[in-house]
PDB file of C-alpha atoms in Angstrom:
ATOM      1  CA  UNK A   1      -0.197  -0.295  -0.025  1.00 94.00           C
ATOM      2  CA  UNK A   2       1.031   3.381  -1.225  1.00 95.00           C
ATOM      3  CA  UNK A   3      -0.513   6.742   1.007  1.00 97.00           C
ATOM      4  CA  UNK A   4      -0.025   9.918  -0.918  1.00 97.00           C
ATOM      5  CA  UNK A   5      -0.406  12.563   0.330  1.00 96.00           C
ATOM      6  CA  UNK A   6      -0.164  16.534  -1.125  1.00 94.00           C
ATOM      7  CA  UNK A   7       0.385  20.057  -0.637  1.00 93.00           C
ATOM      8  CA  UNK A   8       2.379  19.108   2.282  1.00 95.00           C
ATOM      9  CA  UNK A   9       4.574  22.295   3.419  1.00 92.00           C
ATOM     10  CA  UNK A  10       7.566  22.953   5.699  1.00 90.00           C
ATOM     11  CA  UNK A  11       5.293  26.099   7.495  1.00 88.00           C
ATOM     12  CA  UNK A  12       8.925  27.850   6.988  1.00 82.00           C
ATOM     13  CA  UNK A  13      12.047  26.313   8.292  1.00 87.00           C
ATOM     14  CA  UNK A  14      14.000  23.480   6.908  1.00 91.00           C
ATOM     15  CA  UNK A  15      13.046  20.414   8.670  1.00 92.00           C
ATOM     16  CA  UNK A  16      10.973  17.872   8.344  1.00 96.00           C
ATOM     17  CA  UNK A  17      10.996  15.132  11.353  1.00 96.00           C
ATOM     18  CA  UNK A  18       9.567  11.993  10.768  1.00 97.00           C
ATOM     19  CA  UNK A  19       8.456   9.461  13.756  1.00 97.00           C
ATOM     20  CA  UNK A  20       5.901   8.417  16.179  1.00 97.00           C
ATOM     21  CA  UNK A  21       4.772  11.970  17.828  1.00 98.00           C
ATOM     22  CA  UNK A  22       3.447  10.183  20.770  1.00 98.00           C
ATOM     23  CA  UNK A  23       6.904   7.717  21.736  1.00 97.00           C
ATOM     24  CA  UNK A  24       8.286  11.709  21.650  1.00 97.00           C
ATOM     25  CA  UNK A  25       6.190  12.852  23.904  1.00 97.00           C
ATOM     26  CA  UNK A  26       6.226  10.264  25.812  1.00 97.00           C
ATOM     27  CA  UNK A  27      10.355   9.846  26.001  1.00 97.00           C
ATOM     28  CA  UNK A  28      10.098  13.863  26.911  1.00 97.00           C
ATOM     29  CA  UNK A  29       8.268  13.377  29.492  1.00 96.00           C
ATOM     30  CA  UNK A  30      10.951  10.640  30.398  1.00 96.00           C
ATOM     31  CA  UNK A  31      14.055  12.497  29.833  1.00 95.00           C
ATOM     32  CA  UNK A  32      12.428  15.735  32.098  1.00 96.00           C
ATOM     33  CA  UNK A  33      12.857  17.681  29.059  1.00 96.00           C
ATOM     34  CA  UNK A  34      11.347  21.344  28.329  1.00 96.00           C
ATOM     35  CA  UNK A  35       8.593  22.122  27.039  1.00 97.00           C
ATOM     36  CA  UNK A  36      10.502  23.358  24.141  1.00 96.00           C
ATOM     37  CA  UNK A  37      11.986  20.750  22.717  1.00 95.00           C
ATOM     38  CA  UNK A  38      13.286  23.193  20.064  1.00 94.00           C
ATOM     39  CA  UNK A  39      15.799  24.977  22.545  1.00 94.00           C
ATOM     40  CA  UNK A  40      16.064  21.433  24.054  1.00 93.00           C
ATOM     41  CA  UNK A  41      17.750  20.094  20.938  1.00 92.00           C
ATOM     42  CA  UNK A  42      20.621  22.760  19.526  1.00 90.00           C
ATOM     43  CA  UNK A  43      21.356  23.583  23.313  1.00 93.00           C
ATOM     44  CA  UNK A  44      21.984  19.623  24.511  1.00 92.00           C
ATOM     45  CA  UNK A  45      22.771  16.129  23.204  1.00 92.00           C
ATOM     46  CA  UNK A  46      18.516  15.550  22.944  1.00 91.00           C
ATOM     47  CA  UNK A  47      18.198  15.970  20.152  1.00 88.00           C
ATOM     48  CA  UNK A  48      21.870  13.367  19.007  1.00 89.00           C
ATOM     49  CA  UNK A  49      19.822  11.186  20.934  1.00 91.00           C
ATOM     50  CA  UNK A  50      16.106  11.071  19.733  1.00 91.00           C
ATOM     51  CA  UNK A  51      17.864   9.754  16.420  1.00 90.00           C
ATOM     52  CA  UNK A  52      20.112   7.366  18.565  1.00 89.00           C
ATOM     53  CA  UNK A  53      17.726   5.802  20.515  1.00 91.00           C
ATOM     54  CA  UNK A  54      15.296   5.972  16.938  1.00 92.00           C
ATOM     55  CA  UNK A  55      12.487   8.108  18.377  1.00 94.00           C
ATOM     56  CA  UNK A  56      12.699  10.489  15.234  1.00 95.00           C
ATOM     57  CA  UNK A  57      14.428  11.134  11.995  1.00 94.00           C
ATOM     58  CA  UNK A  58      15.199  14.136  11.286  1.00 94.00           C
ATOM     59  CA  UNK A  59      15.433  15.979   7.848  1.00 95.00           C
ATOM     60  CA  UNK A  60      17.192  18.658   6.813  1.00 93.00           C
ATOM     61  CA  UNK A  61      17.976  21.478   3.954  1.00 94.00           C
ATOM     62  CA  UNK A  62      13.637  21.113   3.471  1.00 94.00           C
ATOM     63  CA  UNK A  63      13.313  24.236   0.803  1.00 92.00           C
ATOM     64  CA  UNK A  64      10.311  25.826   0.943  1.00 92.00           C
ATOM     65  CA  UNK A  65       8.343  24.387  -1.644  1.00 92.00           C
ATOM     66  CA  UNK A  66       4.603  21.935  -1.635  1.00 94.00           C
ATOM     67  CA  UNK A  67       5.999  18.632  -1.681  1.00 95.00           C
ATOM     68  CA  UNK A  68       3.817  15.222  -2.670  1.00 96.00           C
ATOM     69  CA  UNK A  69       4.806  12.935   0.507  1.00 98.00           C
ATOM     70  CA  UNK A  70       4.543   9.072  -0.004  1.00 98.00           C
ATOM     71  CA  UNK A  71       4.208   6.360   2.976  1.00 98.00           C
ATOM     72  CA  UNK A  72       5.447   3.442   1.032  1.00 98.00           C
ATOM     73  CA  UNK A  73       4.350   0.156   2.197  1.00 96.00           C
ATOM     74  CA  UNK A  74       3.889  -1.983  -0.624  1.00 94.00           C
ATOM     75  CA  UNK A  75       7.237  -4.212  -1.002  1.00 89.00           C
ATOM     76  CA  UNK A  76       7.332  -3.073  -4.912  1.00 93.00           C
ATOM     77  CA  UNK A  77       9.971  -0.962  -6.523  1.00 94.00           C
ATOM     78  CA  UNK A  78       9.691   2.947  -5.161  1.00 97.00           C
ATOM     79  CA  UNK A  79       7.355   5.641  -7.060  1.00 96.00           C
ATOM     80  CA  UNK A  80      10.605   7.765  -7.390  1.00 96.00           C
ATOM     81  CA  UNK A  81      12.782   4.743  -9.049  1.00 96.00           C
ATOM     82  CA  UNK A  82       9.809   4.759 -11.306  1.00 94.00           C
ATOM     83  CA  UNK A  83      10.102   5.919 -15.228  1.00 91.00           C
ATOM     84  CA  UNK A  84       8.587   8.308 -15.638  1.00 92.00           C
ATOM     85  CA  UNK A  85       9.317  10.092 -12.211  1.00 95.00           C
ATOM     86  CA  UNK A  86      13.064  12.322 -11.271  1.00 95.00           C
ATOM     87  CA  UNK A  87      15.144  10.042  -7.761  1.00 96.00           C
ATOM     88  CA  UNK A  88      17.288  12.844  -6.860  1.00 96.00           C
ATOM     89  CA  UNK A  89      18.620  10.994  -3.394  1.00 96.00           C
ATOM     90  CA  UNK A  90      18.374   7.824  -1.987  1.00 96.00           C
ATOM     91  CA  UNK A  91      18.999   7.232   1.766  1.00 94.00           C
ATOM     92  CA  UNK A  92      18.821   4.346   3.671  1.00 91.00           C
ATOM     93  CA  UNK A  93      20.183   2.537   7.442  1.00 89.00           C
ATOM     94  CA  UNK A  94      16.820   4.093   9.303  1.00 91.00           C
ATOM     95  CA  UNK A  95      15.237   2.789  12.097  1.00 91.00           C
ATOM     96  CA  UNK A  96      12.023   4.103  13.816  1.00 94.00           C
ATOM     97  CA  UNK A  97       9.838   2.774  16.946  1.00 95.00           C
ATOM     98  CA  UNK A  98       6.775   3.390  16.290  1.00 96.00           C
ATOM     99  CA  UNK A  99       4.978   2.502  19.926  1.00 96.00           C
ATOM    100  CA  UNK A 100       0.854   4.576  19.163  1.00 98.00           C
ATOM    101  CA  UNK A 101      -0.024   3.122  15.648  1.00 97.00           C
ATOM    102  CA  UNK A 102       1.101   5.692  14.328  1.00 97.00           C
ATOM    103  CA  UNK A 103       4.084   8.036  11.465  1.00 98.00           C
ATOM    104  CA  UNK A 104       4.124  11.355  11.265  1.00 98.00           C
ATOM    105  CA  UNK A 105       6.264  13.751   9.081  1.00 98.00           C
ATOM    106  CA  UNK A 106       5.901  16.499  10.948  1.00 97.00           C
ATOM    107  CA  UNK A 107       7.695  20.633  10.959  1.00 95.00           C
ATOM    108  CA  UNK A 108       9.777  22.391  13.831  1.00 94.00           C
ATOM    109  CA  UNK A 109       7.552  25.356  15.159  1.00 95.00           C
ATOM    110  CA  UNK A 110       5.634  22.279  16.949  1.00 95.00           C
ATOM    111  CA  UNK A 111       8.774  21.611  19.318  1.00 96.00           C
ATOM    112  CA  UNK A 112       8.404  25.493  19.820  1.00 96.00           C
ATOM    113  CA  UNK A 113       5.758  24.638  22.601  1.00 96.00           C
ATOM    114  CA  UNK A 114       5.897  20.623  22.357  1.00 97.00           C
ATOM    115  CA  UNK A 115       2.720  19.511  25.183  1.00 97.00           C
ATOM    116  CA  UNK A 116       0.952  17.076  25.292  1.00 96.00           C
ATOM    117  CA  UNK A 117      -2.344  19.596  24.350  1.00 97.00           C
ATOM    118  CA  UNK A 118      -0.950  20.945  21.519  1.00 97.00           C
ATOM    119  CA  UNK A 119       0.663  17.416  20.328  1.00 97.00           C
ATOM    120  CA  UNK A 120      -3.155  16.214  20.434  1.00 97.00           C
ATOM    121  CA  UNK A 121      -3.939  18.991  18.483  1.00 97.00           C
ATOM    122  CA  UNK A 122      -1.934  18.839  15.908  1.00 97.00           C
ATOM    123  CA  UNK A 123      -2.941  15.255  15.914  1.00 97.00           C
ATOM    124  CA  UNK A 124      -6.192  16.069  15.260  1.00 97.00           C
ATOM    125  CA  UNK A 125      -5.387  18.800  12.675  1.00 97.00           C
ATOM    126  CA  UNK A 126      -4.195  16.184  11.060  1.00 96.00           C
ATOM    127  CA  UNK A 127      -6.946  13.311  10.509  1.00 96.00           C
ATOM    128  CA  UNK A 128      -8.987  15.869   9.346  1.00 96.00           C
ATOM    129  CA  UNK A 129      -6.830  17.709   6.849  1.00 96.00           C
ATOM    130  CA  UNK A 130      -5.282  14.202   5.864  1.00 95.00           C
ATOM    131  CA  UNK A 131      -1.447  15.194   6.163  1.00 97.00           C
ATOM    132  CA  UNK A 132       1.616  13.200   6.110  1.00 98.00           C
ATOM    133  CA  UNK A 133      -0.078  10.775   9.179  1.00 97.00           C
ATOM    134  CA  UNK A 134      -1.096   6.803   8.615  1.00 98.00           C
ATOM    135  CA  UNK A 135      -1.605   4.436  11.544  1.00 97.00           C
ATOM    136  CA  UNK A 136       1.026   0.956  11.367  1.00 97.00           C
ATOM    137  CA  UNK A 137       1.404  -1.327  13.610  1.00 96.00           C
ATOM    138  CA  UNK A 138       3.791  -0.663  17.511  1.00 96.00           C
ATOM    139  CA  UNK A 139       7.546  -2.633  16.346  1.00 94.00           C
ATOM    140  CA  UNK A 140      10.324  -1.080  15.031  1.00 94.00           C
ATOM    141  CA  UNK A 141      10.691   0.008  10.773  1.00 95.00           C
ATOM    142  CA  UNK A 142      13.489   0.024   8.847  1.00 94.00           C
ATOM    143  CA  UNK A 143      13.151   3.462   6.497  1.00 95.00           C
ATOM    144  CA  UNK A 144      14.373   4.420   3.288  1.00 96.00           C
ATOM    145  CA  UNK A 145      13.955   8.162   2.589  1.00 97.00           C
ATOM    146  CA  UNK A 146      14.080   9.159  -2.019  1.00 98.00           C
ATOM    147  CA  UNK A 147      14.011  11.995  -3.006  1.00 97.00           C
ATOM    148  CA  UNK A 148      12.923  14.032  -6.125  1.00 97.00           C
ATOM    149  CA  UNK A 149      10.146  15.585  -8.521  1.00 96.00           C
ATOM    150  CA  UNK A 150       7.003  12.285  -9.238  1.00 95.00           C
ATOM    151  CA  UNK A 151       4.807  13.948 -12.159  1.00 90.00           C
ATOM    152  CA  UNK A 152       1.753  15.482 -11.198  1.00 86.00           C
ATOM    153  CA  UNK A 153      -1.137  16.301 -13.115  1.00 84.00           C
ATOM    154  CA  UNK A 154       1.627  17.196 -16.143  1.00 87.00           C
ATOM    155  CA  UNK A 155       3.730  18.776 -13.898  1.00 90.00           C
ATOM    156  CA  UNK A 156       7.292  17.550 -11.873  1.00 93.00           C
ATOM    157  CA  UNK A 157       6.510  18.193  -8.461  1.00 94.00           C
ATOM    158  CA  UNK A 158       8.734  17.341  -5.284  1.00 96.00           C
ATOM    159  CA  UNK A 159       8.604  14.978  -3.092  1.00 97.00           C
ATOM    160  CA  UNK A 160       9.885  12.416  -0.281  1.00 98.00           C
ATOM    161  CA  UNK A 161       8.612   8.388  -0.847  1.00 98.00           C
ATOM    162  CA  UNK A 162       9.172   7.134   3.253  1.00 98.00           C
ATOM    163  CA  UNK A 163      10.020   3.030   2.222  1.00 98.00           C
ATOM    164  CA  UNK A 164       8.973   1.690   5.520  1.00 97.00           C
ATOM    165  CA  UNK A 165       9.704  -2.140   6.127  1.00 95.00           C
ATOM    166  CA  UNK A 166       8.901  -3.598   9.380  1.00 94.00           C
ATOM    167  CA  UNK A 167      12.015  -4.322  11.152  1.00 90.00           C
ATOM    168  CA  UNK A 168      13.120  -7.137  14.691  1.00 77.00           C
ATOM    169  CA  UNK A 169      14.361  -5.093  17.256  1.00 68.00           C
ATOM    170  CA  UNK A 170      17.308  -6.597  17.008  1.00 59.00           C
ATOM    171  CA  UNK A 171      17.454  -5.686  13.347  1.00 59.00           C
ATOM    172  CA  UNK A 172      16.803  -2.660  14.702  1.00 58.00           C
ATOM    173  CA  UNK A 173      20.436  -0.471  14.420  1.00 59.00           C
ATOM    174  CA  UNK A 174      20.809   2.972  12.798  1.00 65.00           C
ATOM    175  CA  UNK A 175      23.713   3.341  10.128  1.00 63.00           C
ATOM    176  CA  UNK A 176      22.596   6.420   8.733  1.00 68.00           C
ATOM    177  CA  UNK A 177      24.072   9.989   8.336  1.00 72.00           C
ATOM    178  CA  UNK A 178      22.236  12.734  11.006  1.00 72.00           C
ATOM    179  CA  UNK A 179      23.473  15.990   9.175  1.00 78.00           C
ATOM    180  CA  UNK A 180      22.938  14.518   5.630  1.00 85.00           C
ATOM    181  CA  UNK A 181      20.883  17.207   3.754  1.00 86.00           C
ATOM    182  CA  UNK A 182      17.813  16.630   1.915  1.00 89.00           C
ATOM    183  CA  UNK A 183      17.259  19.105  -0.320  1.00 88.00           C
ATOM    184  CA  UNK A 184      15.790  18.796  -3.792  1.00 90.00           C
ATOM    185  CA  UNK A 185      16.210  20.558  -7.110  1.00 86.00           C
ATOM    186  CA  UNK A 186      12.885  21.389  -8.161  1.00 76.00           C
ATOM    187  CA  UNK A 187      11.951  22.643 -11.810  1.00 71.00           C
ATOM    188  CA  UNK A 188       8.476  24.096 -11.128  1.00 58.00           C
ATOM    189  CA  UNK A 189      10.318  26.503  -9.071  1.00 57.00           C
TER     190      UNK A 189
END
């Protein structure tokens, strides 16, 4: 199955974050961090730890474009690798843990006031407006991230595709670069 979301924006900050946002909330509470996770992640080691522990994958270099987001659970050839599309980057080696049956692509501004109420409101907003959030069984997943452009109604649109495969806990190792730039050069803009 492939889930497709269109017109996804970065909220004017060059970051996307991929993960189980409720697991991030649990992690914040367990580690006694402030509600300003943006400050926490930029002033101490907690940002490195969430990545190393498979809580969130930070994606930097996100230009201010409307993106198509694909969550690919099909096991088939990725959409961005198909002939009509333009693959620009492909990065594997990521692992994520899901504890609340959800995987979500969210933006940096939520981290600035990361309270249970704000997280709950964001999840509700995502459900109502069909934003990039899917239901997944709890467990560990290998994530491969592809970036480039997909043909949408005759035009090429910047696209990220997340190829998601279940992993056993023993396999859930993270050997990817946290500082990799996911910048896509768009011919449409």
